[in-house]
mmCIF file of C-alpha atoms in Angstrom:
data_model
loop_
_atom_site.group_PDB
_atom_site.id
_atom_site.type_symbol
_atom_site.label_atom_id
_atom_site.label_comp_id
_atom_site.label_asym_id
_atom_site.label_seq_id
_atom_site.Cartn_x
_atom_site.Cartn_y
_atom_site.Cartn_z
ATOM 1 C CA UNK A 1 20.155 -1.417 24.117
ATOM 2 C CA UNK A 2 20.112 -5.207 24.615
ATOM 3 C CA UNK A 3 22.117 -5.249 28.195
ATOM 4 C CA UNK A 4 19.787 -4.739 31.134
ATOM 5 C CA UNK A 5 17.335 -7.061 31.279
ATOM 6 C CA UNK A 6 18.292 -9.022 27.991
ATOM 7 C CA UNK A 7 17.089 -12.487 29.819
ATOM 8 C CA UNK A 8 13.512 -10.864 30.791
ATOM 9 C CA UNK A 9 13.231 -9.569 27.107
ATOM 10 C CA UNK A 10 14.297 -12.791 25.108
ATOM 11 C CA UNK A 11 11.967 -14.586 28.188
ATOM 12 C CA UNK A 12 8.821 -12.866 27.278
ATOM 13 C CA UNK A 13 9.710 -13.043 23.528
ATOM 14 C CA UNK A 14 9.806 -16.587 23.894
ATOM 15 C CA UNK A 15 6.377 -17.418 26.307
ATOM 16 C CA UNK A 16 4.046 -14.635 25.683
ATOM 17 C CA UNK A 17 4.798 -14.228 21.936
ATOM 18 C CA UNK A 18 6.112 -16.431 20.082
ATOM 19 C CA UNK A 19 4.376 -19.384 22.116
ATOM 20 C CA UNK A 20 1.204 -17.608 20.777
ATOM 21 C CA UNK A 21 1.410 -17.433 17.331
ATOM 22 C CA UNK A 22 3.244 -14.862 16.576
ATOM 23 C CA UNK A 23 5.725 -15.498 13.723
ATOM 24 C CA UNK A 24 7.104 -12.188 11.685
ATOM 25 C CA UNK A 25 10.833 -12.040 12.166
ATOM 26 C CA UNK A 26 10.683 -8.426 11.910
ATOM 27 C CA UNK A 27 8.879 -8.058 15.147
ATOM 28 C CA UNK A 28 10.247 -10.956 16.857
ATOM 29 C CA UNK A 29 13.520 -9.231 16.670
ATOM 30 C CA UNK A 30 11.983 -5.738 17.677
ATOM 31 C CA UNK A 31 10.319 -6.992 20.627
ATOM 32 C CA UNK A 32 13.021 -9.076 21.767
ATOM 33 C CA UNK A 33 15.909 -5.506 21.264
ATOM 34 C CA UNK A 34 13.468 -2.588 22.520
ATOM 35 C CA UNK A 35 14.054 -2.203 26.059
ATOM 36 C CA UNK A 36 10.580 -2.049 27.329
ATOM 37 C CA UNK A 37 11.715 -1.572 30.819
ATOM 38 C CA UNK A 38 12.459 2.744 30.308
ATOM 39 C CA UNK A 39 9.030 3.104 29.241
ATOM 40 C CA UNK A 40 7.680 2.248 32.175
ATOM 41 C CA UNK A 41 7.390 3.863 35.409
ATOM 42 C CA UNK A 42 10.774 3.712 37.402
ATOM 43 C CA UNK A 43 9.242 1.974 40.718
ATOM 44 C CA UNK A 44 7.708 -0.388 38.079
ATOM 45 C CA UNK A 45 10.435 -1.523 36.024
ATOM 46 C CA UNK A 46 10.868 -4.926 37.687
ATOM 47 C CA UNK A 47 7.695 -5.525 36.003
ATOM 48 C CA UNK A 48 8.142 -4.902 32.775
ATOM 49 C CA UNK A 49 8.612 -7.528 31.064
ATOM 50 C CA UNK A 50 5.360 -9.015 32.715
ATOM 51 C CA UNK A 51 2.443 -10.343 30.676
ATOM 52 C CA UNK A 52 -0.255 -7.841 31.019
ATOM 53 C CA UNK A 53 -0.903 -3.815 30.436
ATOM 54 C CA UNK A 54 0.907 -1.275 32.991
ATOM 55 C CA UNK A 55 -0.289 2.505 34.141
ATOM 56 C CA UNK A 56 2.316 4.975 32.837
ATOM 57 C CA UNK A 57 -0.005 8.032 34.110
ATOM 58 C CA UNK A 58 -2.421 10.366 33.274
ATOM 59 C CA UNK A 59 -5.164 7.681 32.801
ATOM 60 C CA UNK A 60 -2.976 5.794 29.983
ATOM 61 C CA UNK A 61 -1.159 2.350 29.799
ATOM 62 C CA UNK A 62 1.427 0.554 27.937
ATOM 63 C CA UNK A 63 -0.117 -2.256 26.459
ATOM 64 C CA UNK A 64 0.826 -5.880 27.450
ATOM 65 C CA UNK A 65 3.709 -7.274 24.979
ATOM 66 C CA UNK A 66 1.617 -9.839 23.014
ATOM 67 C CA UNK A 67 -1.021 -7.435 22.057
ATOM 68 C CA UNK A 68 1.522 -4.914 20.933
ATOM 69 C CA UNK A 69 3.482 -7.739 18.649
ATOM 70 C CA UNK A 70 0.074 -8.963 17.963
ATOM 71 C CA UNK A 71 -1.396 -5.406 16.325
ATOM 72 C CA UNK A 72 2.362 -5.012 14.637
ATOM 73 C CA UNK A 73 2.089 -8.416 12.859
ATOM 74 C CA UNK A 74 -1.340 -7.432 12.027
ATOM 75 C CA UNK A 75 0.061 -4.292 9.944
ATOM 76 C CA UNK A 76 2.132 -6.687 7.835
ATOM 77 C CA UNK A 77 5.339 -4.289 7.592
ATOM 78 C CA UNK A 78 8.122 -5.826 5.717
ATOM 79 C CA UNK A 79 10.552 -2.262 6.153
ATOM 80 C CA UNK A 80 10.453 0.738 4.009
ATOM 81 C CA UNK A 81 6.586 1.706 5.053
ATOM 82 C CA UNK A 82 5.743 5.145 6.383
ATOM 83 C CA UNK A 83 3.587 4.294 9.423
ATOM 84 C CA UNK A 84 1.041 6.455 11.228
ATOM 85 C CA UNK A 85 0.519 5.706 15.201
ATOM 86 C CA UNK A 86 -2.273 7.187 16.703
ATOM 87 C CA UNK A 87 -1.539 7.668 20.891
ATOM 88 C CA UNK A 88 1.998 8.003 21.481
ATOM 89 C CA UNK A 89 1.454 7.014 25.076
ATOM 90 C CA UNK A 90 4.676 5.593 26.349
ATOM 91 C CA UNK A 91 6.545 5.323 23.461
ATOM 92 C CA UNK A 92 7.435 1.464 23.271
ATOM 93 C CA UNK A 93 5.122 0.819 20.581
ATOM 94 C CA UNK A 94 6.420 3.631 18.376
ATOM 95 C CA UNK A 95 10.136 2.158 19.399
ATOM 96 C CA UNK A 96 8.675 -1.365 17.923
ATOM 97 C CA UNK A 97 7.327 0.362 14.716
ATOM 98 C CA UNK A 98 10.336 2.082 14.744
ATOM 99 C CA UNK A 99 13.006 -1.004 14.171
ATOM 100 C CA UNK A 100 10.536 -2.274 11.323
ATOM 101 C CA UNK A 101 9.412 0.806 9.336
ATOM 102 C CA UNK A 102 11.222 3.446 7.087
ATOM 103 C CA UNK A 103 9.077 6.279 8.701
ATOM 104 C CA UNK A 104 7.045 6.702 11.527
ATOM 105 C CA UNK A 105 4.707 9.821 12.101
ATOM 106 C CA UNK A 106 3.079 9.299 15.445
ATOM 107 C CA UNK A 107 0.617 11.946 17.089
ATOM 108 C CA UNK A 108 -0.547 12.042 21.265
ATOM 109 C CA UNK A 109 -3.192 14.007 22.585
ATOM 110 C CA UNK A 110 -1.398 14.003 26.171
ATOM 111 C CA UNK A 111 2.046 16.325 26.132
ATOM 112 C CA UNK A 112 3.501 15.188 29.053
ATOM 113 C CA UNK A 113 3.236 11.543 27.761
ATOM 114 C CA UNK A 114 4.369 13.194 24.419
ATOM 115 C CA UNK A 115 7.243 14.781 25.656
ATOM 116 C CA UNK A 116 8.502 12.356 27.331
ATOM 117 C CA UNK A 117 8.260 9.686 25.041
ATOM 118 C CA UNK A 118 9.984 11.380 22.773
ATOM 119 C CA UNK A 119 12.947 12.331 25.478
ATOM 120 C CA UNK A 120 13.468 8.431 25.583
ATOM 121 C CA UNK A 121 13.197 7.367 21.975
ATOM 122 C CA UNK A 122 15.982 10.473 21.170
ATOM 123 C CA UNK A 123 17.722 8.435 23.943
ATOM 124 C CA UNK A 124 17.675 5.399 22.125
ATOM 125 C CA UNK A 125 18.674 6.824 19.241
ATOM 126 C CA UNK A 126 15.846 7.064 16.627
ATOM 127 C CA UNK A 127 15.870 8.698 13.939
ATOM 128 C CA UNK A 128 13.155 8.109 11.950
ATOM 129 C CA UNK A 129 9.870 9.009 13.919
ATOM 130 C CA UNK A 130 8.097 12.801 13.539
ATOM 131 C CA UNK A 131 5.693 13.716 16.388
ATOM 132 C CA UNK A 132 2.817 15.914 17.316
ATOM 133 C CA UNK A 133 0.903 16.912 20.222
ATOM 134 C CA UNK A 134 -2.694 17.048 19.406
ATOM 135 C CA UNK A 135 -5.912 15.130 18.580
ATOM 136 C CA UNK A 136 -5.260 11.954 16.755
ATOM 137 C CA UNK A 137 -8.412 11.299 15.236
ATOM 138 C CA UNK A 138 -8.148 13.623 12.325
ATOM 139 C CA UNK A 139 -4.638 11.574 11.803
ATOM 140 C CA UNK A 140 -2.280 13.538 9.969
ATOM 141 C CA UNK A 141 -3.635 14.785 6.542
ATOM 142 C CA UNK A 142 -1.340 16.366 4.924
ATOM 143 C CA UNK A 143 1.719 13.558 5.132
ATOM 144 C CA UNK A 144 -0.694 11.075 4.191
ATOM 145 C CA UNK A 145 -1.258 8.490 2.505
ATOM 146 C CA UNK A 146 0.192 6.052 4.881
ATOM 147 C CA UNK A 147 1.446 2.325 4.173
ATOM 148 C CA UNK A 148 -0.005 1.630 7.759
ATOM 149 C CA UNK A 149 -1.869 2.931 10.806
ATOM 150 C CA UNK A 150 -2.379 1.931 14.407
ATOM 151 C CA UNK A 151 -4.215 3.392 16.552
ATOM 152 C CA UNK A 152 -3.353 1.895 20.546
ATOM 153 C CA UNK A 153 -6.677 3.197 22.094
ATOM 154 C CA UNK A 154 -10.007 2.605 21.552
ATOM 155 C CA UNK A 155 -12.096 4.736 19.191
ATOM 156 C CA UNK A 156 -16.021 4.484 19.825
ATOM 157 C CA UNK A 157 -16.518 3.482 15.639
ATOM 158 C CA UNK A 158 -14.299 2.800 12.763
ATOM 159 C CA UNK A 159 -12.297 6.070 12.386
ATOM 160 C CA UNK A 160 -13.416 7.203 9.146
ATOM 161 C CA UNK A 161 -10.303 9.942 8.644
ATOM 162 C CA UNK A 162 -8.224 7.462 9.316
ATOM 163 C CA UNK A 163 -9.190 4.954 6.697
ATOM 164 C CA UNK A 164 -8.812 7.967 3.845
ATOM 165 C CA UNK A 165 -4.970 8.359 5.121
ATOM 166 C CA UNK A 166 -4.338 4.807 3.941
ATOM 167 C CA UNK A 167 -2.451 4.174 0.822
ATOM 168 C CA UNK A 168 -3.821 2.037 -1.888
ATOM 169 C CA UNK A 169 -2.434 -2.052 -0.502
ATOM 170 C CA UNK A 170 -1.994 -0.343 3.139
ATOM 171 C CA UNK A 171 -3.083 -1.786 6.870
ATOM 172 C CA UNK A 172 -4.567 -0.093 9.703
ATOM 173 C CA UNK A 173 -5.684 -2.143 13.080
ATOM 174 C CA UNK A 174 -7.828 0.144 15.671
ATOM 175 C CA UNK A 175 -9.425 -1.252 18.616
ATOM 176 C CA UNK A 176 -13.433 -0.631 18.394
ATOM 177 C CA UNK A 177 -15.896 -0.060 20.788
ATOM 178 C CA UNK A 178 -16.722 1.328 24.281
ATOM 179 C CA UNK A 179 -18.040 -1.320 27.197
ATOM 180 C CA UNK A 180 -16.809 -4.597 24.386
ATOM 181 C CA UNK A 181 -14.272 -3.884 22.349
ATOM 182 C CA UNK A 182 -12.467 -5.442 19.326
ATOM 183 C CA UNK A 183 -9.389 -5.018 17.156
ATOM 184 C CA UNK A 184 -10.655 -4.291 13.572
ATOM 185 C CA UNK A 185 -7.998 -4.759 10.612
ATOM 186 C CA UNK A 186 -9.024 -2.401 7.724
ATOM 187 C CA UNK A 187 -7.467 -3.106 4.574
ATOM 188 C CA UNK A 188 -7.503 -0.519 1.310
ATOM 189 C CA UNK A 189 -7.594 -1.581 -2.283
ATOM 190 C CA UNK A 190 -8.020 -0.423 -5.646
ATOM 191 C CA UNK A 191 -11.888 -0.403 -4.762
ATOM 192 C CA UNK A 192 -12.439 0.722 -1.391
ATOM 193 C CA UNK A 193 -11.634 -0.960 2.331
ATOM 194 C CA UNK A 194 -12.413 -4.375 3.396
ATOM 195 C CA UNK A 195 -12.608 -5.107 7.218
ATOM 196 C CA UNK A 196 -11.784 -7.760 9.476
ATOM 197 C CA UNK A 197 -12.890 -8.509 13.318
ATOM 198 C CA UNK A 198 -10.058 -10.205 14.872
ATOM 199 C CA UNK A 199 -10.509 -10.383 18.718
ATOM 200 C CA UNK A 200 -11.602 -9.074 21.834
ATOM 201 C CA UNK A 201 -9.643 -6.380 23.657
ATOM 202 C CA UNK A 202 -9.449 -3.869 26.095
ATOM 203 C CA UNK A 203 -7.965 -0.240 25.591
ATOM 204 C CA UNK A 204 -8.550 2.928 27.242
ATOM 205 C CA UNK A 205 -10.726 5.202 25.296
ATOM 206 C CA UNK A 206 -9.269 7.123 22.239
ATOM 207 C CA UNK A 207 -8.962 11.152 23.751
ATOM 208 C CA UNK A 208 -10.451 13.878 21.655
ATOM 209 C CA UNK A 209 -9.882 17.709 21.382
ATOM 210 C CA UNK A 210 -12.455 19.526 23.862
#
């Protein structure tokens, strides 16, 4: 896994996230071994390691590298959570969870996204994630509660469904909005959630069931 473009990885490690203010060793180490370049479009792979979002089809991105280490940090993992991901998309960010986490249960709307995501992170080798094809915003009820949740694309208001899947102590992070957008960290505790704005971002809009 850490061959092919093992400079470009520990490079954007380095300048775009650590440089930034990211500090968790945990995802340091995750971003700098998942090999972001197979989730990416083949003719784009030279680019992969570049600091902004890519198309991967289908209307959906991967998100650029700092805002997925950014919204991992966020969740405060420290291994052994179970971890709910909301939009599959290309798989890297599940791969990211994936290296931290005891158990991730991730759920995308899309199936071709779906399926192949999942082709790739069998590739690599993981173990540990359970997947569904399907509407995201009702999370996944009956595994809950969750230590964590991330949802990568943005729902129009706080996701309400989502909160109630979060254990007592647990994380989620969910961009917010529609035209202006913001990543919201939602905290449960012993007497109800506490929220956080933390900054400005841009996601493509969290898909619904017709």
């Amino acid at each position: 896994m850490n061959g092919e473009y093992a400079r470009e990885r520990r490079l954007m490690t380095d300048s775009q996230i650590r440089a930034r203010g990211v500090r968790s060793p945990l995802v340091l180490a995750a971003m700098n071994k998942v090999p972001r370049h197979l989730f990416v479009p083949e003719g784009l792979r030279s680019q992969a390691y570049a600091d902004e979002p890519m198309p991967i089809g289908d209307g959906q991105t991967i998100s650029q590298p700092y805002i997925v280490a950014y919204m991992t940090e966020a969740l405060g993992l420290v291994g052994g959570e179970k971890v709910l991901e909301i939009g599959t998309g290309s798989g890297y960010q599940t791969a990211i969870l994936a290296e931290m986490a005891a158990e991730i249960w991730t759920v995308e709307i899309v199936e071709k996204l779906a399926l192949r995501a999942r082709d790739i992170l069998d590739g690599l080798g993981y173990g540990n994630i359970r997947y569904r094809i399907g509407d995201g915003s009702a999370g996944w009820p009956e595994a809950a509660p969750f230590e964590a949740v991330i949802v990568t694309a943005a729902a129009p208001r706080l996701p309400e469904a989502l909160e109630d899947q979060l254990a007592v102590g647990g994380r989620m992070i969910v961009p917010v909005g529609t035209d202006l957008q913001e990543l919201v960290l939602v905290r449960r505790g012993n007497k109800g959630v506490a929220r956080k704005r933390l900054l400005a971002v841009r996601f493509v809009p969290l898909v619904k069931a017709s």
